[in-house]
XYZ file of C-alpha atoms in Angstrom:
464
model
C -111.786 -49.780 -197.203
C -112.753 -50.428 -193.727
C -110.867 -50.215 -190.451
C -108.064 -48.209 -189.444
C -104.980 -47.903 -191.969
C -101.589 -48.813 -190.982
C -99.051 -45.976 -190.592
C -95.932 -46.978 -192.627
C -92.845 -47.212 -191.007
C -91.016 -44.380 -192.366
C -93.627 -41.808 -192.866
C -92.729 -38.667 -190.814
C -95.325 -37.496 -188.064
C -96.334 -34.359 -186.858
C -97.189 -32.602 -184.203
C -100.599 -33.354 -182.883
C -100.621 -29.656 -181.531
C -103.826 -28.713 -183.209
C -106.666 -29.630 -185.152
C -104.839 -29.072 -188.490
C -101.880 -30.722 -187.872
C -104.199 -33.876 -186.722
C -106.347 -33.510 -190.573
C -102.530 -33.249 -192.665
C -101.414 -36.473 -190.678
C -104.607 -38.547 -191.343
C -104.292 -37.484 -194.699
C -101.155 -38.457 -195.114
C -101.512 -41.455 -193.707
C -104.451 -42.613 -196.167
C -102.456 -41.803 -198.906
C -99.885 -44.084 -198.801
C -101.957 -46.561 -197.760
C -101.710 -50.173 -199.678
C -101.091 -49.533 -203.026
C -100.415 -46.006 -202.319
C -103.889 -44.992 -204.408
C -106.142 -42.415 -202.123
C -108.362 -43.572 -199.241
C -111.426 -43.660 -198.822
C -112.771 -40.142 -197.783
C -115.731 -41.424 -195.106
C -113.033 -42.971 -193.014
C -110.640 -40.153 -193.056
C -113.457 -37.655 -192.022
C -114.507 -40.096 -189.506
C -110.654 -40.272 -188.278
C -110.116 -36.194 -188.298
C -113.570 -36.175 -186.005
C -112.401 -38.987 -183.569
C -108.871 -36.524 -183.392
C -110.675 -33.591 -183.131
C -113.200 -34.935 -179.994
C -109.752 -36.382 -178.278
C -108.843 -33.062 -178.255
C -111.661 -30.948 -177.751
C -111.516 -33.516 -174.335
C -108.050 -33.100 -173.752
C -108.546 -29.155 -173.713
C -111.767 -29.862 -171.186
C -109.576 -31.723 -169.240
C -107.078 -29.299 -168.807
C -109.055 -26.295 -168.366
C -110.693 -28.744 -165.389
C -106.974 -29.462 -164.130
C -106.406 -25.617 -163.783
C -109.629 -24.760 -162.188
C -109.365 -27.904 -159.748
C -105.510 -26.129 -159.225
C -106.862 -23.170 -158.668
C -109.605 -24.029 -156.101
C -107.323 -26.220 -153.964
C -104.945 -23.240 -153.595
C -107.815 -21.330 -152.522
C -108.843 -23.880 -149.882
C -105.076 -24.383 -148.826
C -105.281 -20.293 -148.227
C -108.299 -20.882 -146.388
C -106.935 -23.904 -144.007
C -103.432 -21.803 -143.696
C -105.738 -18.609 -142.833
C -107.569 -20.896 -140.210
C -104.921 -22.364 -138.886
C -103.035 -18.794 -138.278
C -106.612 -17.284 -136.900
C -106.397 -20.603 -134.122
C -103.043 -20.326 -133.306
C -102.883 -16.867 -132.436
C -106.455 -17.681 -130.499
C -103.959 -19.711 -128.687
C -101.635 -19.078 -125.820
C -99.299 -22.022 -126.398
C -96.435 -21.714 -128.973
C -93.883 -23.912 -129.822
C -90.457 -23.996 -130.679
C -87.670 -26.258 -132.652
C -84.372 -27.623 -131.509
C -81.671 -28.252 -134.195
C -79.139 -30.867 -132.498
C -75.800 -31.726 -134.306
C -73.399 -34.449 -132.887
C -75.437 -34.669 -129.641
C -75.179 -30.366 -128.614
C -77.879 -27.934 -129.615
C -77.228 -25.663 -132.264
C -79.927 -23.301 -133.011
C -83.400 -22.291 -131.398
C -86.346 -21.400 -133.285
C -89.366 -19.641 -131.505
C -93.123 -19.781 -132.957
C -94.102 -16.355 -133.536
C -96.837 -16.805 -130.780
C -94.141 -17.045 -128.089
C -95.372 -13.520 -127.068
C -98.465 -14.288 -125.691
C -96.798 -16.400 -123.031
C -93.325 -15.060 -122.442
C -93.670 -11.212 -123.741
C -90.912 -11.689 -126.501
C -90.836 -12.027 -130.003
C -89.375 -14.722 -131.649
C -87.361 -12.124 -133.254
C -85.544 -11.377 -129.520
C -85.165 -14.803 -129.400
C -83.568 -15.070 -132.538
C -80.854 -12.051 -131.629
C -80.442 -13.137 -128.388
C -79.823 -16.700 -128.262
C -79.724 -17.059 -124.325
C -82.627 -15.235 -123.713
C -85.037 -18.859 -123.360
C -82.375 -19.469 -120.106
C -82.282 -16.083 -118.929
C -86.109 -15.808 -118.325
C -86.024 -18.925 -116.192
C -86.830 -18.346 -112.665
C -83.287 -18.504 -110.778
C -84.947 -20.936 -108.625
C -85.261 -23.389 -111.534
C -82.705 -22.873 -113.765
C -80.895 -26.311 -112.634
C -83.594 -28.372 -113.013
C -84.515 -27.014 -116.725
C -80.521 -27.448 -117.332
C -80.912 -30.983 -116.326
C -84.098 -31.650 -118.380
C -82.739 -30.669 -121.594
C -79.501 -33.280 -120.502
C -81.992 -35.881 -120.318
C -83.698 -34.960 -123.888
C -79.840 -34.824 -125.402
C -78.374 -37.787 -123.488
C -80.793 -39.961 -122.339
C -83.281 -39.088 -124.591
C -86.209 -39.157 -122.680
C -88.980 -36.697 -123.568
C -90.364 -36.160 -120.023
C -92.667 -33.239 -119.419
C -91.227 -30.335 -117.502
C -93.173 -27.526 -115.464
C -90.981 -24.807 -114.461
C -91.372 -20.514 -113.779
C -89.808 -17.975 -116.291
C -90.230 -14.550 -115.444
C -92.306 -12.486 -118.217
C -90.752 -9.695 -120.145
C -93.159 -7.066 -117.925
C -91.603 -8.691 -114.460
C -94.335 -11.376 -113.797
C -93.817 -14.687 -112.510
C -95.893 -17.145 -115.032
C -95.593 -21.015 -114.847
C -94.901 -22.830 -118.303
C -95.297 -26.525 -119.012
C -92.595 -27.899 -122.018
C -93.837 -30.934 -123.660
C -90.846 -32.323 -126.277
C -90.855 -34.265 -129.159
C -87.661 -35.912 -130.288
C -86.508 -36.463 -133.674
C -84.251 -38.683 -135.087
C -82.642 -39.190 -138.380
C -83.096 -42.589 -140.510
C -79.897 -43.934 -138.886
C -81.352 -43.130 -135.270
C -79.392 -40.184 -134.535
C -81.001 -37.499 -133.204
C -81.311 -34.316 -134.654
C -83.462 -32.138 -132.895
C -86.929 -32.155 -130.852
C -89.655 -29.585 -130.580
C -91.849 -28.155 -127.996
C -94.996 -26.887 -126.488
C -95.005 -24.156 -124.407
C -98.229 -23.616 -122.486
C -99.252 -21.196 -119.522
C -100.485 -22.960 -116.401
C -99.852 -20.228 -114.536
C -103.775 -20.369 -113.206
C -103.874 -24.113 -112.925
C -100.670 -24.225 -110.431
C -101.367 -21.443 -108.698
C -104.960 -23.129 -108.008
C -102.782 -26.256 -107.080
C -100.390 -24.433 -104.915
C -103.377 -22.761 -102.731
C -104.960 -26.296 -102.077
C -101.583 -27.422 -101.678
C -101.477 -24.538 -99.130
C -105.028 -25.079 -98.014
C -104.432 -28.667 -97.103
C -101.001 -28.209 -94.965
C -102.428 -25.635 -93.070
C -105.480 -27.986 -92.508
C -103.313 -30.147 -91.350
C -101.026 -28.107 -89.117
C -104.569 -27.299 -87.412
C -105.674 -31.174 -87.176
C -101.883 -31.954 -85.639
C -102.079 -28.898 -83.318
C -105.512 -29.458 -82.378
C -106.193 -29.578 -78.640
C -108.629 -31.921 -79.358
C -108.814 -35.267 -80.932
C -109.096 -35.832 -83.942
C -109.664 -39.212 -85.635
C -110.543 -41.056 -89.387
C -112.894 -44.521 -89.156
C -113.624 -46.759 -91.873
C -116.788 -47.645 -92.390
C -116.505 -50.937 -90.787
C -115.164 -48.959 -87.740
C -111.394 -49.398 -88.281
C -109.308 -46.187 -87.217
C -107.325 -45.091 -90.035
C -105.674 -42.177 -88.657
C -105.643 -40.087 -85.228
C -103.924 -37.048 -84.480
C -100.987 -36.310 -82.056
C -103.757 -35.361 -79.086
C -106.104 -38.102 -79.339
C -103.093 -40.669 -79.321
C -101.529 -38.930 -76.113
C -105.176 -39.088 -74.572
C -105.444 -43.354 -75.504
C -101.597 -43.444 -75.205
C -100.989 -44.972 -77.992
C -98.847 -44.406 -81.229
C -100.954 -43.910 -84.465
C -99.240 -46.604 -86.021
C -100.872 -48.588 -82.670
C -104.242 -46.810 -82.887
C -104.800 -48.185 -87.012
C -104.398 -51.704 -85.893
C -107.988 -51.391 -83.771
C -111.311 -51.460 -84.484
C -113.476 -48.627 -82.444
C -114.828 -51.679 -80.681
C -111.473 -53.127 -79.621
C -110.854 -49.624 -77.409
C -114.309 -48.713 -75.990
C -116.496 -49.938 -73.274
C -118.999 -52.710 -74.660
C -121.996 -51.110 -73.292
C -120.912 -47.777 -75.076
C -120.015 -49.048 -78.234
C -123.616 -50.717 -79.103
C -125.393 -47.366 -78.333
C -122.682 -45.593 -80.346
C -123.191 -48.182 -83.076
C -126.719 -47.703 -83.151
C -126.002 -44.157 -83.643
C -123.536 -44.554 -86.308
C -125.654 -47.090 -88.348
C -128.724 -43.838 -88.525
C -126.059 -41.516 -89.186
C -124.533 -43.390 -92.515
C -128.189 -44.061 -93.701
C -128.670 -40.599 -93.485
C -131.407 -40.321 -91.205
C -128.876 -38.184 -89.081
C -126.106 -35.392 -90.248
C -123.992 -36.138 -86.970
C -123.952 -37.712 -83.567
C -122.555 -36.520 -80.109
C -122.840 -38.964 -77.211
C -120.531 -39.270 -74.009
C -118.617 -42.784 -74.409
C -115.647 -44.348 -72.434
C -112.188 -45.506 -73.776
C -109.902 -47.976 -73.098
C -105.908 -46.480 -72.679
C -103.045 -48.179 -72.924
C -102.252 -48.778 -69.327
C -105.739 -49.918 -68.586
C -107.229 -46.878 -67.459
C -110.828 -45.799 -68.407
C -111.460 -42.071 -69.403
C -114.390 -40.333 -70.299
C -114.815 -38.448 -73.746
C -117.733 -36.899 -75.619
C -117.581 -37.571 -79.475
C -118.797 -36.029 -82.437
C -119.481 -37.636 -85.513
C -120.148 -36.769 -89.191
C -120.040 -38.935 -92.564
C -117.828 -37.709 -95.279
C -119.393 -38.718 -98.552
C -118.400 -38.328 -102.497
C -120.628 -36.264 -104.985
C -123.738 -39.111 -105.614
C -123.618 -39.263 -101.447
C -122.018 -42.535 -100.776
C -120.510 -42.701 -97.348
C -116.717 -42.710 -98.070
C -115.278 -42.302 -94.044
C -116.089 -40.892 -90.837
C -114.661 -38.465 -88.932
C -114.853 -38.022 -85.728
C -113.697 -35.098 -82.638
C -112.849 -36.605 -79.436
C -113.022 -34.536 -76.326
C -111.848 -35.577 -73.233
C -113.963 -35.298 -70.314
C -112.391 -36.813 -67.596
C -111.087 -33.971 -66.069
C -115.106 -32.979 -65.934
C -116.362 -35.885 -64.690
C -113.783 -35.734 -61.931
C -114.864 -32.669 -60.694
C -118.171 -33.397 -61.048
C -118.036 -36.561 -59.126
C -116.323 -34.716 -56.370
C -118.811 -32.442 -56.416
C -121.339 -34.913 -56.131
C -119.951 -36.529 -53.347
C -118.799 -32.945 -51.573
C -122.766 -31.669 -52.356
C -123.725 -35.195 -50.301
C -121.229 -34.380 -47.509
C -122.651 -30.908 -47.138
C -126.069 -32.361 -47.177
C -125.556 -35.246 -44.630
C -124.113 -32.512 -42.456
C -126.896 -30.385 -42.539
C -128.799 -32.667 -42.163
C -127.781 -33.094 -38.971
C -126.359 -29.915 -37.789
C -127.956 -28.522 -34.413
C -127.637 -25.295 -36.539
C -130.159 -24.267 -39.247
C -128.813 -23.063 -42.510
C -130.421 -20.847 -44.828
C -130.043 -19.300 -48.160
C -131.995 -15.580 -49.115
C -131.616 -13.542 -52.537
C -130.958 -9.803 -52.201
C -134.559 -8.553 -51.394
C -134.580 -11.070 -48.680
C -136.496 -14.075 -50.001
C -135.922 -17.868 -48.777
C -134.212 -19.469 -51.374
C -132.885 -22.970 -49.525
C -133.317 -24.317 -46.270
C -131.304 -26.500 -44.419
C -133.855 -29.645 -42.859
C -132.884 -28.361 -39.161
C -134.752 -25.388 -39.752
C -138.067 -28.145 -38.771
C -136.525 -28.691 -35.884
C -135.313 -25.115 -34.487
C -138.838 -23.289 -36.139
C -141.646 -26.139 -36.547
C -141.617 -25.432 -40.339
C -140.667 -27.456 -43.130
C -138.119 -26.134 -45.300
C -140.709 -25.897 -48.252
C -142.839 -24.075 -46.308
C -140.716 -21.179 -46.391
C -139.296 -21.461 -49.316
C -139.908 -17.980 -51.644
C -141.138 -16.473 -48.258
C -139.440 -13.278 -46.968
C -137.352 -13.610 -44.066
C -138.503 -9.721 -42.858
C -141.717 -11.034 -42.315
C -140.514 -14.045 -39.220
C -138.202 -11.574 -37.322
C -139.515 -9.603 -34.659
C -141.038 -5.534 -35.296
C -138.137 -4.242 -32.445
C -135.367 -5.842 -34.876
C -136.741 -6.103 -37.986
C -135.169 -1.938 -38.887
C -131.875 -2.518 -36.867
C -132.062 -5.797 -39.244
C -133.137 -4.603 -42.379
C -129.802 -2.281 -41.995
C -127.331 -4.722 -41.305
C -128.122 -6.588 -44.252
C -128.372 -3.411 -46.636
C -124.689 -2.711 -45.387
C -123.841 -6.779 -46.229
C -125.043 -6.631 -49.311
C -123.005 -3.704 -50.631
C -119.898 -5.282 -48.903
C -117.996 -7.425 -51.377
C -117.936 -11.185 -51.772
C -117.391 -13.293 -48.585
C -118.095 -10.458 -46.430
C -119.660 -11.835 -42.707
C -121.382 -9.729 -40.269
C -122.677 -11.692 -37.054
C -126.242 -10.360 -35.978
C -128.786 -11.277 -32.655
C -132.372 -10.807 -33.415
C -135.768 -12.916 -32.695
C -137.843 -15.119 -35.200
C -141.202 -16.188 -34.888
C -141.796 -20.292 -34.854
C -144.512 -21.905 -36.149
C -146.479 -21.672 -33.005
C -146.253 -18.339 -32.166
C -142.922 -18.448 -29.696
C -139.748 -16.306 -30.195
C -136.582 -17.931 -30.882
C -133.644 -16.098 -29.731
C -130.506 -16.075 -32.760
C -127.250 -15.698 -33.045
C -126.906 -15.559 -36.847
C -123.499 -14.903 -39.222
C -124.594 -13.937 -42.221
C -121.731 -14.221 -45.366
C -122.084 -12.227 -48.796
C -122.212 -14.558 -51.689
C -124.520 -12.860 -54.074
C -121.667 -12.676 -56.386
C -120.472 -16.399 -55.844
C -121.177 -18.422 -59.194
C -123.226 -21.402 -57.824
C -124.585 -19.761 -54.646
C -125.680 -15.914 -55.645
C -127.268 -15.459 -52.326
C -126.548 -14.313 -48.614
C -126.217 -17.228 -46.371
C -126.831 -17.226 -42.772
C -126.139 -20.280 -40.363
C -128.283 -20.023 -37.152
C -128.252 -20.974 -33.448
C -131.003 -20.741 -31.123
C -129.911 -18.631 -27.919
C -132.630 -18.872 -26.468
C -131.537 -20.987 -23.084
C -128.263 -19.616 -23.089
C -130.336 -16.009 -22.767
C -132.647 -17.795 -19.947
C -130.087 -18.717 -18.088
C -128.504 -15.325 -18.025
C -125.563 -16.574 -20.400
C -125.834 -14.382 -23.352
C -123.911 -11.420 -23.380
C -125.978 -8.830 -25.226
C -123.257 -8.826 -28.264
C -125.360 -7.114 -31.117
């Protein structure tokens, strides 16, 4: 007989539990095969071995299925025991809303929640207002209207608030929410992430801080303070330097730097400008004139630097603004009062003359050529002791040690005799006036007149 027998329809069949319950049935089976005479013993013990293999695998197989069981339990201990190990590394936690008919019904704390707030989820759990309680006061409302939006509106914004920490501290928290909804679209909770930015806001707040202040100081300034483009357009002035131009800001970032300085002024500033963006210069300061509002023309000295991002590409210029009009004023009248004063001596019958406090020509006025037959540079660092005459030179000497420790603007008038350039006396009749201390002059100065013919003709009256 070859192949595999049929299996008659109403012959029983066991359990294939076991080895011997597999040899009965194949046995069986032959035996009331076609005419019901016995089967041919080769292919039953080739059947029981088939049997026996299929189950010898079948037994592999599930002692492979228990070991492959038991492994991935041990790696889903492992992941679970990683997982725990990270989130306790952690200082964020998170928590889970339960919402029912649109309110909030229960609160659920991660059990990390202490390494942010101070309380365990456990106090959370007893005390269910405790999450609103350790809000700062300040922003209570505001987390009150948040969690409206996420039940109402349901928007999942982010939220960055203060709660105070269970030891008194003030700690800033950002809550980022997750909504869920059911398979209908109602929604039935949300969860969160609490982390502690405490650090990163109260870095912001500082620069935040930092940069009012900053600008308090630019706005206060006394002097002006302005923003160019690179292509020279103002982009912002402060209060100072607009009162100076008399313009408004708003006015001031409609020009160009051009449009408001004097041409000749603005191409040596430009040249400037151009070596300081290619970095051949760190800043400028040059004297330039403006341009106001009403037409006027005011003097101001300006210094420049470039403001430039981290690879050093010129990003804006700013630029102080001081005004020197006020200066220039005074130094024009001083120029023109200095060329009064010199056009007068110049021309005064009297000579005028300048010594330090040992005595010593510092200036001389040109009628001192005509009076003494010396040029004034002749005597310059010469000592005046040495040109009066030995019978006054003590009395002399005195008066002007007593002048000297008289305070500023002191005069004393003196008479004494000084030698000319050709040997002749000239008779004086000096006032001398203590300005050692003045801040220009520092010296003792003494205008002259020659008495000499007044003396001849018997017209001087001795007054020492």
């Amino acid at each position: 007989m070859s192949g595999i027998p049929s299996f008659p329809q109403d012959a029983q069949t066991p359990l294939l539990s076991d080895g011997a319950s597999v040899e009965a049935f194949v046995r069986n089976a032959l035996r009331h095969h076609d005419s019901g005479q016995s089967a041919d013993e080769g292919n039953a013990h080739a059947l029981i071995a088939l049997y026996r293999r299929l189950l010898e695998r079948n037994e592999g197989l599930e002692r492979s299925l228990k070991q492959f069981q038991a492994e991935r339990a041990e790696r889903e201990r492992a992941i679970e025991a990683r997982y725990n190990q990270l989130l306790s590394a952690t200082t964020d936690y998170t928590f889970t809303v339960t919402v029912q008919h649109g309110e909030p019904v229960h609160t659920k704390h991660s059990a990390n929640c202490v390494a942010i707030t101070g309380y365990t989820s456990e106090e959370y759990e007893t005390n269910t207002m405790l999450w609103f309680n350790m809000i700062f006061p300040d922003d209570r409302e505001l987390t009150l209207k948040h969690a409206q939006m996420l039940l109402q509106e349901r928007k999942a914004a982010p939220l960055e608030h203060r709660i105070i920490h269970k030891n008194g501290s003030i700690r800033w928290v950002k809550n980022t929410p997750v909504l869920r909804f059911s398979d209908s679209g109602e929604l039935i909770g949300y969860d969160g992430l609490i982390s502690d930015i405490t650090e990163r806001k109260e870095t912001e707040l500082a620069l935040k801080e930092s940069e009012e202040r900053f600008r308090f100081i630019v706005e206060q300034s006394p002097i002006g303070i302005k923003l160019v483009s690179l292509n020279n357009r103002i982009l912002k002035a402060n209060t100072t330097l607009c009162k100076l131009l008399g313009y408004s800001e708003q006015e001031l970032a409609r020009f160009y730097s051009q449009d408001i300085t004097l041409p000749e002024d603005f191409r040596r500033e430009k040249e400037q400008i151009k070596r300081l963006m290619d970095g051949e210069l760190d800043e400028i300061e040059l004297e330039k004139r403006y341009y106001t509002k009403s037409g006027d023309v005011i003097w101001a000295n300006v210094h420049s630097r470039i403001l430039r991002d981290k690879d050093g590409k010129p990003l804006v210029r700013v630029a102080i603004v001081e005004n020197l009009t006020p200066r220039k004023k005074a130094e024009e009248a001083l120029r023109t009062s200095e060329e009064r004063l010199r056009a007068l001596m110049h021309n005064a019958s009297d000579a005028v003359v300048i010594t330090d406090v040992d005595g010593n020509f510092t200036y001389l006025s040109p009628s001192v050529a005509r009076m003494f037959y010396y040029s004034p540079e002749m005597l310059i660092g010469k000592n005046a002791y040495s040109y009066i005459h030995p019978d006054d030179l003590e009395r002399i000497m005195a008066e002007f040690t007593r002048l000297v420790e008289l305070p500023l603007n002191a005069m004393k008038t003196m008479h004494y005799r000084f030698r000319r350039a050709d040997g002749s006396w000239a008779e004086l009749e000096a006032v001398s006036t203590n300005l050692l201390k003045h801040r220009i002059i520092r010296g003792i100065v003494t205008n002259a007149r020659d008495i000499s013919k007044r003396h001849r003709d018997g017209q001087d009256n001795d007054e020492e």
